Short mmCIF file of C-alpha atoms and ligand atoms in Angstrom, two decimals:
data_model
loop_
_atom_site.label_atom_id
_atom_site.label_comp_id
_atom_site.label_asym_id
_atom_site.label_seq_id
_atom_site.Cartn_x
_atom_site.Cartn_y
_atom_site.Cartn_z
CA MET A 1 16.80 109.71 -130.57
CA SER A 2 16.96 106.44 -129.07
CA ASP A 3 19.39 103.55 -130.73
CA ASP A 4 16.48 101.26 -131.80
CA THR A 5 16.68 100.78 -135.33
CA LEU A 6 13.43 101.63 -137.70
CA LEU A 7 12.02 97.57 -137.99
CA ASP A 8 12.25 97.89 -133.91
CA ARG A 9 10.52 100.85 -133.91
CA ALA A 10 7.45 99.09 -136.53
CA LEU A 11 7.60 96.32 -134.18
CA ILE A 12 6.55 98.33 -131.61
CA ARG A 13 3.01 98.80 -133.95
CA LEU A 14 3.06 95.31 -134.24
CA GLU A 15 3.57 94.55 -130.52
CA GLU A 16 0.86 96.95 -129.55
CA ALA A 17 -1.74 95.52 -131.83
CA ALA A 18 -1.27 92.42 -130.91
CA SER A 19 -1.85 93.27 -127.48
CA HIS A 20 -5.35 93.60 -128.42
CA LEU A 21 -5.93 90.56 -129.83
CA GLN A 22 -5.92 87.15 -128.35
CA ILE A 23 -2.93 86.35 -130.99
CA ASP A 24 -1.41 82.85 -130.67
CA PRO A 25 2.60 83.60 -130.24
CA ASP A 26 3.29 81.34 -133.48
CA VAL A 27 1.90 84.41 -135.17
CA ILE A 28 4.10 87.39 -134.23
CA GLU A 29 7.08 84.66 -133.98
CA LYS A 30 6.55 84.73 -137.61
CA LEU A 31 5.93 88.15 -138.30
CA LYS A 32 8.66 89.53 -136.38
CA TYR A 33 11.77 88.34 -138.50
CA PRO A 34 11.78 88.85 -142.59
CA ARG A 35 11.60 85.53 -144.35
CA GLU A 36 14.73 86.22 -146.44
CA THR A 37 16.31 89.35 -147.78
CA THR A 38 18.63 88.73 -150.22
CA LYS A 39 21.59 91.32 -150.75
CA THR A 40 23.94 91.70 -154.16
CA ARG A 41 26.34 94.69 -155.77
CA LEU A 42 25.04 95.50 -159.28
CA MET A 43 28.36 96.24 -161.59
CA ILE A 44 26.98 98.78 -164.16
CA ARG A 45 29.10 100.49 -167.14
CA MET A 46 29.32 104.18 -167.08
CA ASP A 47 28.76 106.16 -170.27
CA ASP A 48 32.69 107.30 -169.15
CA GLY A 49 33.75 103.59 -169.87
CA SER A 50 34.40 103.03 -166.62
CA ARG A 51 32.71 100.67 -164.10
CA LYS A 52 30.86 101.57 -161.36
CA SER A 53 29.13 99.00 -158.52
CA PHE A 54 25.94 99.95 -156.60
CA LEU A 55 24.53 97.89 -153.45
CA ALA A 56 20.95 96.41 -153.65
CA TRP A 57 18.56 94.34 -152.09
CA ARG A 58 15.26 92.36 -152.94
CA CYS A 59 12.81 91.75 -149.03
CA ARG A 60 10.64 89.28 -149.04
CA TYR A 61 8.75 89.69 -145.56
CA ASP A 62 6.57 87.64 -145.40
CA ASP A 63 4.58 85.39 -148.18
CA THR A 64 1.22 83.78 -146.23
CA ARG A 65 -1.07 86.04 -148.30
CA GLY A 66 0.18 85.87 -151.21
CA PRO A 67 3.32 86.38 -153.32
CA THR A 68 5.07 88.90 -152.08
CA LYS A 69 4.27 92.37 -153.35
CA GLY A 70 6.63 95.75 -152.98
CA GLY A 71 8.49 98.67 -154.84
CA ILE A 72 12.02 99.10 -155.31
CA ARG A 73 13.58 102.60 -154.34
CA PHE A 74 16.49 103.94 -155.77
CA HIS A 75 17.99 106.33 -153.70
CA PRO A 76 21.38 107.28 -151.57
CA ASP A 77 20.66 106.68 -148.09
CA ALA A 78 18.74 103.04 -148.62
CA SER A 79 20.18 100.15 -146.48
CA ILE A 80 18.97 96.09 -145.78
CA GLU A 81 16.93 97.85 -142.28
CA GLU A 82 15.33 100.27 -144.31
CA VAL A 83 14.44 97.91 -146.79
CA GLU A 84 13.43 95.28 -144.14
CA THR A 85 11.38 97.58 -142.17
CA LEU A 86 9.41 98.75 -145.80
CA ALA A 87 7.94 95.09 -146.73
CA PHE A 88 7.28 94.82 -143.04
CA TRP A 89 5.03 97.42 -143.86
CA MET A 90 4.38 96.05 -146.85
CA THR A 91 3.15 92.91 -145.39
CA PHE A 92 0.84 94.69 -143.15
CA LYS A 93 -0.55 97.43 -146.24
CA CYS A 94 -1.52 94.47 -148.17
CA ALA A 95 -3.28 92.45 -145.49
CA VAL A 96 -5.48 96.07 -144.62
CA MET A 97 -6.69 96.53 -147.95
CA ASN A 98 -7.14 92.37 -147.97
CA LEU A 99 -4.81 91.93 -151.50
CA PRO A 100 -4.19 88.60 -152.34
CA TYR A 101 -0.59 89.56 -151.16
CA GLY A 102 2.36 88.64 -148.30
CA GLY A 103 4.96 91.86 -147.89
CA GLY A 104 8.41 92.84 -149.78
CA LYS A 105 10.42 96.00 -150.91
CA GLY A 106 13.92 96.45 -152.99
CA ALA A 107 16.44 99.02 -152.94
CA VAL A 108 19.81 100.37 -154.77
CA ARG A 109 21.77 102.79 -152.90
CA VAL A 110 22.44 105.11 -155.28
CA ASP A 111 21.15 108.94 -156.60
CA PRO A 112 19.51 108.46 -159.31
CA HIS A 113 19.52 112.25 -160.52
CA GLN A 114 23.71 111.87 -160.16
CA LEU A 115 22.83 109.07 -163.47
CA SER A 116 21.78 109.86 -167.45
CA LYS A 117 19.39 107.91 -168.09
CA SER A 118 20.96 105.10 -169.91
CA GLU A 119 23.19 104.53 -166.99
CA VAL A 120 19.87 104.56 -164.58
CA GLU A 121 18.40 101.63 -167.91
CA ARG A 122 21.70 99.60 -167.13
CA LEU A 123 21.03 99.82 -163.59
CA SER A 124 17.85 98.77 -163.49
CA ARG A 125 18.44 96.12 -166.16
CA ALA A 126 21.18 94.68 -163.85
CA TYR A 127 18.89 94.49 -160.87
CA VAL A 128 16.57 92.23 -162.53
CA GLN A 129 19.14 89.67 -163.78
CA ALA A 130 20.83 90.03 -160.56
CA PHE A 131 17.22 89.16 -158.51
CA ALA A 132 15.31 87.20 -161.20
CA ARG A 133 15.19 83.99 -159.52
CA ILE A 134 13.84 85.66 -156.49
CA ILE A 135 11.32 87.43 -158.79
CA GLY A 136 7.98 86.55 -160.19
CA PRO A 137 4.34 87.24 -161.20
CA ASP A 138 3.48 84.54 -158.41
CA ARG A 139 6.25 84.76 -156.49
CA ASP A 140 7.60 88.37 -155.53
CA ILE A 141 6.26 91.79 -158.13
CA PRO A 142 7.94 94.31 -158.04
CA ALA A 143 6.77 98.39 -158.12
CA PRO A 144 8.32 101.86 -158.19
CA ASP A 145 8.71 103.51 -155.01
CA VAL A 146 10.61 106.54 -154.23
CA TYR A 147 12.65 108.14 -157.20
CA THR A 148 11.67 104.72 -159.31
CA ASN A 149 8.52 105.38 -162.06
CA ALA A 150 6.83 103.50 -165.06
CA MET A 151 9.97 104.30 -167.10
CA ILE A 152 12.30 101.95 -164.92
CA MET A 153 9.15 99.37 -164.60
CA GLY A 154 9.40 99.12 -168.12
CA TRP A 155 12.72 98.59 -168.54
CA MET A 156 12.45 96.31 -165.72
CA ALA A 157 9.82 94.43 -167.08
CA ASP A 158 11.76 94.51 -170.53
CA GLU A 159 14.70 92.52 -169.40
CA TYR A 160 12.50 90.30 -167.01
CA GLY A 161 10.92 89.01 -170.41
CA GLN A 162 13.91 88.85 -171.82
CA ILE A 163 15.04 87.10 -169.33
CA VAL A 164 12.58 83.63 -168.73
CA GLY A 165 12.06 84.41 -172.45
CA GLN A 166 8.59 85.33 -172.16
CA VAL A 167 6.72 87.84 -172.44
CA SER A 168 5.50 88.52 -168.80
CA PRO A 169 3.80 91.74 -167.66
CA ALA A 170 2.58 90.28 -164.57
CA VAL A 171 5.79 90.45 -162.50
CA ILE A 172 5.99 93.99 -161.78
CA THR A 173 3.20 96.54 -161.49
CA GLY A 174 3.52 100.09 -162.23
CA LYS A 175 4.68 100.01 -165.88
CA PRO A 176 4.07 101.96 -168.99
CA ILE A 177 0.59 101.47 -170.14
CA ALA A 178 1.94 100.69 -173.73
CA LEU A 179 3.94 97.62 -171.73
CA GLY A 180 0.74 96.23 -170.01
CA GLY A 181 0.57 99.26 -167.17
CA SER A 182 -3.24 99.80 -165.81
CA LEU A 183 -5.06 103.30 -166.10
CA GLY A 184 -5.61 105.30 -163.14
CA ARG A 185 -2.02 103.63 -161.45
CA ASN A 186 0.13 106.79 -161.64
CA ASP A 187 -2.11 108.71 -159.44
CA ALA A 188 -3.46 105.87 -157.04
CA THR A 189 -1.36 106.21 -154.27
CA ALA A 190 -2.08 109.70 -153.73
CA ARG A 191 -6.14 109.02 -154.84
CA GLY A 192 -5.92 106.60 -151.99
CA GLY A 193 -5.19 108.80 -149.64
CA PHE A 194 -8.04 111.55 -150.99
CA TYR A 195 -10.90 108.71 -151.23
CA LEU A 196 -10.42 108.14 -147.46
CA VAL A 197 -9.96 111.98 -145.89
CA ARG A 198 -13.29 112.64 -148.02
CA HIS A 199 -14.65 109.33 -146.81
CA LEU A 200 -14.27 110.05 -142.98
CA ALA A 201 -14.47 113.97 -143.57
CA ARG A 202 -17.21 114.59 -141.24
CA GLU A 203 -15.72 112.66 -138.30
CA LEU A 204 -12.19 114.70 -139.11
CA GLY A 205 -13.85 118.02 -138.81
CA LEU A 206 -12.13 118.86 -141.69
CA ASP A 207 -15.17 120.92 -143.73
CA ARG A 208 -15.32 120.93 -148.05
CA ALA A 209 -12.90 123.56 -148.37
CA HIS A 210 -9.76 122.69 -145.34
CA THR A 211 -6.13 124.17 -145.66
CA VAL A 212 -3.29 121.06 -146.71
CA ALA A 213 0.30 121.71 -146.20
CA ILE A 214 2.49 118.56 -147.76
CA GLN A 215 5.81 117.71 -147.11
CA GLY A 216 7.07 116.25 -150.44
CA PHE A 217 6.80 117.29 -153.75
CA GLY A 218 6.96 114.01 -155.84
CA ASN A 219 4.71 111.59 -157.46
CA ALA A 220 2.19 111.08 -153.97
CA GLY A 221 2.35 115.01 -152.58
CA GLN A 222 1.99 116.60 -156.42
CA PHE A 223 -1.02 114.15 -157.51
CA TYR A 224 -2.42 114.69 -153.54
CA ALA A 225 -2.47 118.74 -154.71
CA LEU A 226 -3.95 118.74 -157.38
CA LEU A 227 -6.52 116.28 -156.67
CA SER A 228 -7.36 118.04 -153.41
CA ALA A 229 -7.29 121.12 -154.89
CA ALA A 230 -9.79 120.53 -157.54
CA ASP A 231 -12.45 119.17 -154.77
CA GLY A 232 -12.49 123.19 -153.25
CA ASN A 233 -9.48 122.92 -150.54
CA LYS A 234 -6.83 125.21 -150.42
CA ILE A 235 -2.97 123.73 -150.29
CA VAL A 236 -1.40 126.49 -148.25
CA ALA A 237 2.51 125.11 -148.14
CA VAL A 238 4.48 122.89 -149.96
CA SER A 239 8.01 121.41 -149.84
CA ASP A 240 10.58 119.34 -151.79
CA SER A 241 14.20 118.56 -150.56
CA THR A 242 15.66 121.44 -151.17
CA GLY A 243 13.14 124.28 -150.01
CA ALA A 244 9.83 125.16 -149.41
CA ILE A 245 6.45 127.75 -149.43
CA HIS A 246 3.59 128.76 -147.97
CA ARG A 247 1.11 131.16 -149.21
CA PRO A 248 -2.02 131.26 -146.45
CA GLU A 249 -4.62 132.16 -149.12
CA GLY A 250 -3.76 128.99 -151.29
CA LEU A 251 -0.79 128.18 -154.09
CA ASP A 252 -1.88 128.12 -157.42
CA VAL A 253 -1.37 123.59 -157.37
CA THR A 254 -1.15 123.73 -161.14
CA ARG A 255 1.83 126.40 -162.60
CA LEU A 256 3.26 124.71 -159.44
CA VAL A 257 3.49 120.84 -160.90
CA ALA A 258 3.89 122.89 -163.96
CA GLY A 259 6.99 124.08 -162.85
CA LYS A 260 8.11 120.60 -161.37
CA GLU A 261 7.35 118.90 -164.34
CA ALA A 262 9.93 121.34 -166.23
CA GLY A 263 12.44 120.56 -163.45
CA ARG A 264 11.62 123.33 -161.09
CA LYS A 265 12.51 123.52 -157.30
CA VAL A 266 9.32 124.29 -154.94
CA ALA A 267 11.22 127.28 -153.29
CA ASP A 268 12.49 129.05 -156.77
CA MET A 269 8.89 129.61 -158.12
CA ALA A 270 7.54 131.25 -154.54
CA ALA A 271 7.61 135.25 -156.42
CA GLU A 272 5.94 134.01 -158.73
CA LEU A 273 3.04 132.53 -156.95
CA GLY A 274 3.03 135.47 -154.97
CA ALA A 275 4.24 133.03 -151.74
CA LYS A 276 7.27 133.28 -148.76
CA ALA A 277 10.02 130.94 -148.98
CA ILE A 278 10.40 128.79 -145.63
CA ASP A 279 12.17 126.96 -143.83
CA PRO A 280 11.44 123.32 -144.82
CA ALA A 281 12.02 122.06 -141.80
CA ALA A 282 9.03 124.81 -140.80
CA LEU A 283 6.27 123.08 -142.97
CA ILE A 284 5.03 121.03 -140.51
CA ALA A 285 4.18 123.72 -138.25
CA VAL A 286 1.80 126.01 -140.62
CA GLU A 287 -1.49 126.94 -139.87
CA ALA A 288 -3.15 124.03 -141.27
CA ASP A 289 -6.58 121.71 -141.08
CA LEU A 290 -4.46 118.67 -142.98
CA LEU A 291 -0.76 118.11 -142.74
CA VAL A 292 0.10 115.27 -145.67
CA PRO A 293 3.89 114.01 -145.12
CA ALA A 294 5.49 112.63 -148.38
CA ALA A 295 8.79 112.36 -148.45
CA LEU A 296 10.98 109.57 -146.13
CA GLU A 297 10.50 107.66 -143.14
CA ASP A 298 10.96 109.46 -139.99
CA MET A 299 10.22 112.92 -140.44
CA ILE A 300 7.64 113.85 -137.95
CA ASP A 301 9.69 112.69 -134.06
CA GLY A 302 9.45 112.92 -130.78
CA ASP A 303 10.99 116.65 -131.35
CA ASN A 304 8.99 118.64 -133.50
CA ALA A 305 5.44 116.67 -133.16
CA GLY A 306 4.86 119.53 -130.61
CA SER A 307 4.87 121.55 -133.45
CA ILE A 308 2.14 120.75 -135.73
CA LYS A 309 -0.92 122.81 -135.95
CA ALA A 310 -3.07 120.79 -138.09
CA ARG A 311 -5.82 118.23 -136.48
CA VAL A 312 -5.34 116.04 -138.96
CA VAL A 313 -2.14 113.99 -140.88
CA LEU A 314 -2.38 112.00 -143.36
CA GLU A 315 0.39 109.59 -144.13
CA LEU A 316 0.93 109.63 -147.92
CA ALA A 317 5.20 108.38 -147.29
CA ASN A 318 6.04 105.21 -145.61
CA GLY A 319 6.48 105.62 -141.69
CA PRO A 320 7.18 109.69 -140.99
CA VAL A 321 5.73 109.46 -138.12
CA THR A 322 7.56 107.90 -135.22
CA PRO A 323 6.31 105.73 -132.35
CA ASP A 324 7.34 108.96 -130.17
CA ALA A 325 5.63 111.04 -132.46
CA ASP A 326 2.55 109.17 -132.20
CA LYS A 327 2.29 109.86 -129.03
CA ILE A 328 2.92 113.56 -129.14
CA LEU A 329 -0.60 113.38 -131.01
CA ALA A 330 -2.46 111.75 -129.62
CA GLN A 331 -2.03 114.03 -126.60
CA ARG A 332 -2.83 116.40 -128.43
CA GLY A 333 -5.91 115.44 -129.76
CA VAL A 334 -4.54 115.12 -133.51
CA THR A 335 -6.56 111.99 -135.51
CA VAL A 336 -3.04 110.14 -137.74
CA LEU A 337 -4.18 108.21 -140.74
CA PRO A 338 -1.59 105.47 -141.40
CA ASP A 339 0.68 104.61 -144.15
CA ILE A 340 -0.35 101.18 -143.98
CA LEU A 341 -4.27 102.55 -145.01
CA ALA A 342 -3.91 106.12 -146.61
CA ASN A 343 -1.08 105.31 -148.92
CA ALA A 344 -2.70 102.03 -149.71
CA GLY A 345 -4.20 103.14 -152.99
CA GLY A 346 -0.96 102.96 -155.04
CA VAL A 347 -0.34 99.22 -154.42
CA THR A 348 -4.09 98.56 -154.64
CA VAL A 349 -3.96 99.56 -158.48
CA SER A 350 -0.85 97.29 -158.56
CA TYR A 351 -2.87 94.67 -157.69
CA PHE A 352 -5.92 95.54 -160.37
CA GLU A 353 -2.83 95.65 -162.69
CA TRP A 354 -1.53 92.34 -161.82
CA VAL A 355 -4.88 90.73 -162.50
CA GLN A 356 -6.07 92.69 -165.68
CA ASN A 357 -1.93 91.20 -167.43
CA ARG A 358 -3.40 87.70 -165.90
CA GLN A 359 -6.31 87.99 -167.55
CA GLY A 360 -5.28 90.11 -170.53
CA TYR A 361 -8.46 91.91 -170.45
CA TYR A 362 -7.97 95.62 -170.17
CA TRP A 363 -10.30 97.89 -167.50
CA ASP A 364 -11.65 101.61 -168.12
CA LEU A 365 -10.00 104.78 -165.90
CA ASP A 366 -13.71 104.71 -164.81
CA GLU A 367 -13.80 101.15 -163.81
CA ILE A 368 -10.70 101.66 -161.80
CA HIS A 369 -11.31 104.33 -159.81
CA GLN A 370 -14.72 102.62 -158.66
CA ARG A 371 -12.86 99.92 -157.39
CA LEU A 372 -10.16 101.54 -155.43
CA LEU A 373 -13.02 103.41 -153.63
CA LYS A 374 -14.30 100.33 -152.75
CA ILE A 375 -11.75 98.99 -151.07
CA VAL A 376 -10.51 102.37 -149.40
CA GLU A 377 -13.76 102.95 -148.11
CA ARG A 378 -14.89 99.72 -146.76
CA GLU A 379 -11.66 99.31 -144.97
CA GLY A 380 -11.13 102.73 -144.21
CA ARG A 381 -14.88 102.22 -142.59
CA ALA A 382 -14.03 99.54 -140.91
CA ILE A 383 -10.56 100.50 -139.31
CA TRP A 384 -12.96 103.68 -138.66
CA SER A 385 -14.98 101.72 -136.37
CA ILE A 386 -12.22 99.47 -134.98
CA ALA A 387 -10.89 102.20 -133.13
CA ALA A 388 -13.98 103.86 -132.33
CA GLU A 389 -15.18 100.67 -130.11
CA ARG A 390 -11.33 99.87 -128.71
CA LYS A 391 -11.32 103.38 -128.36
CA VAL A 392 -7.58 103.29 -129.82
CA SER A 393 -5.39 104.96 -132.47
CA MET A 394 -6.60 104.81 -136.09
CA ARG A 395 -2.72 103.35 -136.43
CA SER A 396 -3.58 100.75 -133.77
CA ALA A 397 -6.83 99.69 -135.43
CA ALA A 398 -4.87 98.83 -138.93
CA TYR A 399 -2.63 96.80 -137.57
CA ILE A 400 -5.46 95.21 -135.46
CA HIS A 401 -7.28 94.92 -138.89
CA ALA A 402 -4.71 93.43 -140.47
CA LEU A 403 -3.04 91.38 -137.88
CA GLY A 404 -6.26 89.37 -137.69
CA ARG A 405 -6.51 88.54 -141.46
CA LEU A 406 -2.56 87.69 -141.17
CA ALA A 407 -3.27 85.57 -137.83
CA THR A 408 -6.56 83.39 -139.85
CA ALA A 409 -3.90 82.85 -143.07
CA ILE A 410 -0.93 81.66 -140.43
CA GLU A 411 -3.13 80.04 -138.33
CA ALA A 412 -4.71 78.02 -141.90
CA HIS A 413 -0.96 77.04 -142.78
CA GLY A 414 -0.20 75.89 -139.55
CA THR A 415 1.33 72.59 -138.10
CA GLN A 416 0.34 73.80 -134.59
CA PRO A 417 -2.71 71.50 -134.35
CA PHE A 418 -0.41 68.51 -134.66
CA PHE A 419 1.60 69.37 -131.48
CA VAL A 420 -1.10 71.17 -129.34
CA SER A 421 -3.55 68.75 -128.34
N1 LIG B 501 5.85 101.58 -153.13
C1 LIG B 501 4.25 101.89 -152.81
C2 LIG B 501 4.32 101.87 -151.89
O1 LIG B 501 5.09 101.47 -151.03
C3 LIG B 501 3.07 100.63 -153.99
C4 LIG B 501 3.79 99.13 -153.63
C5 LIG B 501 3.11 98.16 -155.24
O2 LIG B 501 2.62 98.85 -156.13
O3 LIG B 501 3.89 97.15 -155.14
O4 LIG B 501 3.19 100.81 -151.55
#
């Protein structure tokens, strides 16, 4: 792969979208750089009494459309470049769904699986202590991301409340229900993608019993498997970070998810599920109608994109397909449903959680699902139409759609009329 950075590659999509619109260069200048990124070291006491420090960041990429919004990732490979790119994607994701937010992201460079639960709690609280002045219900609102969850969001909300001296649930979303979390937030990322595929199924050429391969079996991958299987589709292959399994007749997803919840790895369950263990790198090449990358960035690149057999790719992960791979997939007639639309169900239900926290009135699950469905179908359909009219990919169409909204907001804020006659 070339030595351009993750953010350089992300910006290719911005420039591509801009080439389709009459966009003022001011707008691109504003969106090309993160507004602010804060870096710190979190020092925590380990269970054995020693002290350890971890690098941490929070990026507020752009707040033109509202307070910045985006998750916090705990991962050993986290970097400033990744955080800023993820925050760039959040900016576009919130604009795609027309949520009144800008984009942000945070991370700690740590492998949380090497820490005890109480060490993770101290680390989570240390994160909020370090960034308390940056985050806030009207400023920057974190949420879960890779290897963080509701329990961690609960500790963070609690710590923030102690620092500001009042209960302040709207500072963080993805909290436990008991602390003001929303019903339906746990499966929202997968559900948004599932609603999108169901809504566009006919246009995508996916019939009512299509086959699915899922790369990455964390929150999004597991819930997608459950929702899709319950709707009559066959999950034929799944992978996690250690292995992969394949069963062309379809896997028993309920047993698989129960095993994962009990801390088992997918490959260890191959025999009992009548599946074959395969190389995780081979997962994207299995025979399936739909491929769902639900792990990390850059998993499908110029080297392996040619091996994909699926006709549709649903990006539940952020940034799983590189621009090189996009070209190859387009040539081969594979439709990619892009991350900033496909996985935006998560931040959409985060928005519902924030609204409920602020109004102090909580909706039932059916209301959450109905509202999510409406937004996914509205924005998904709009992007499908842009792609058809302009003869561009769904990714370009999603960027065009979001960039139009961002440009309108940047211009509305602006000073340009005083300088240009
Ligand atoms: N981390 C999720 C994402 O990448 C959710 C962000 C949120 O809910 O604010 O979209």
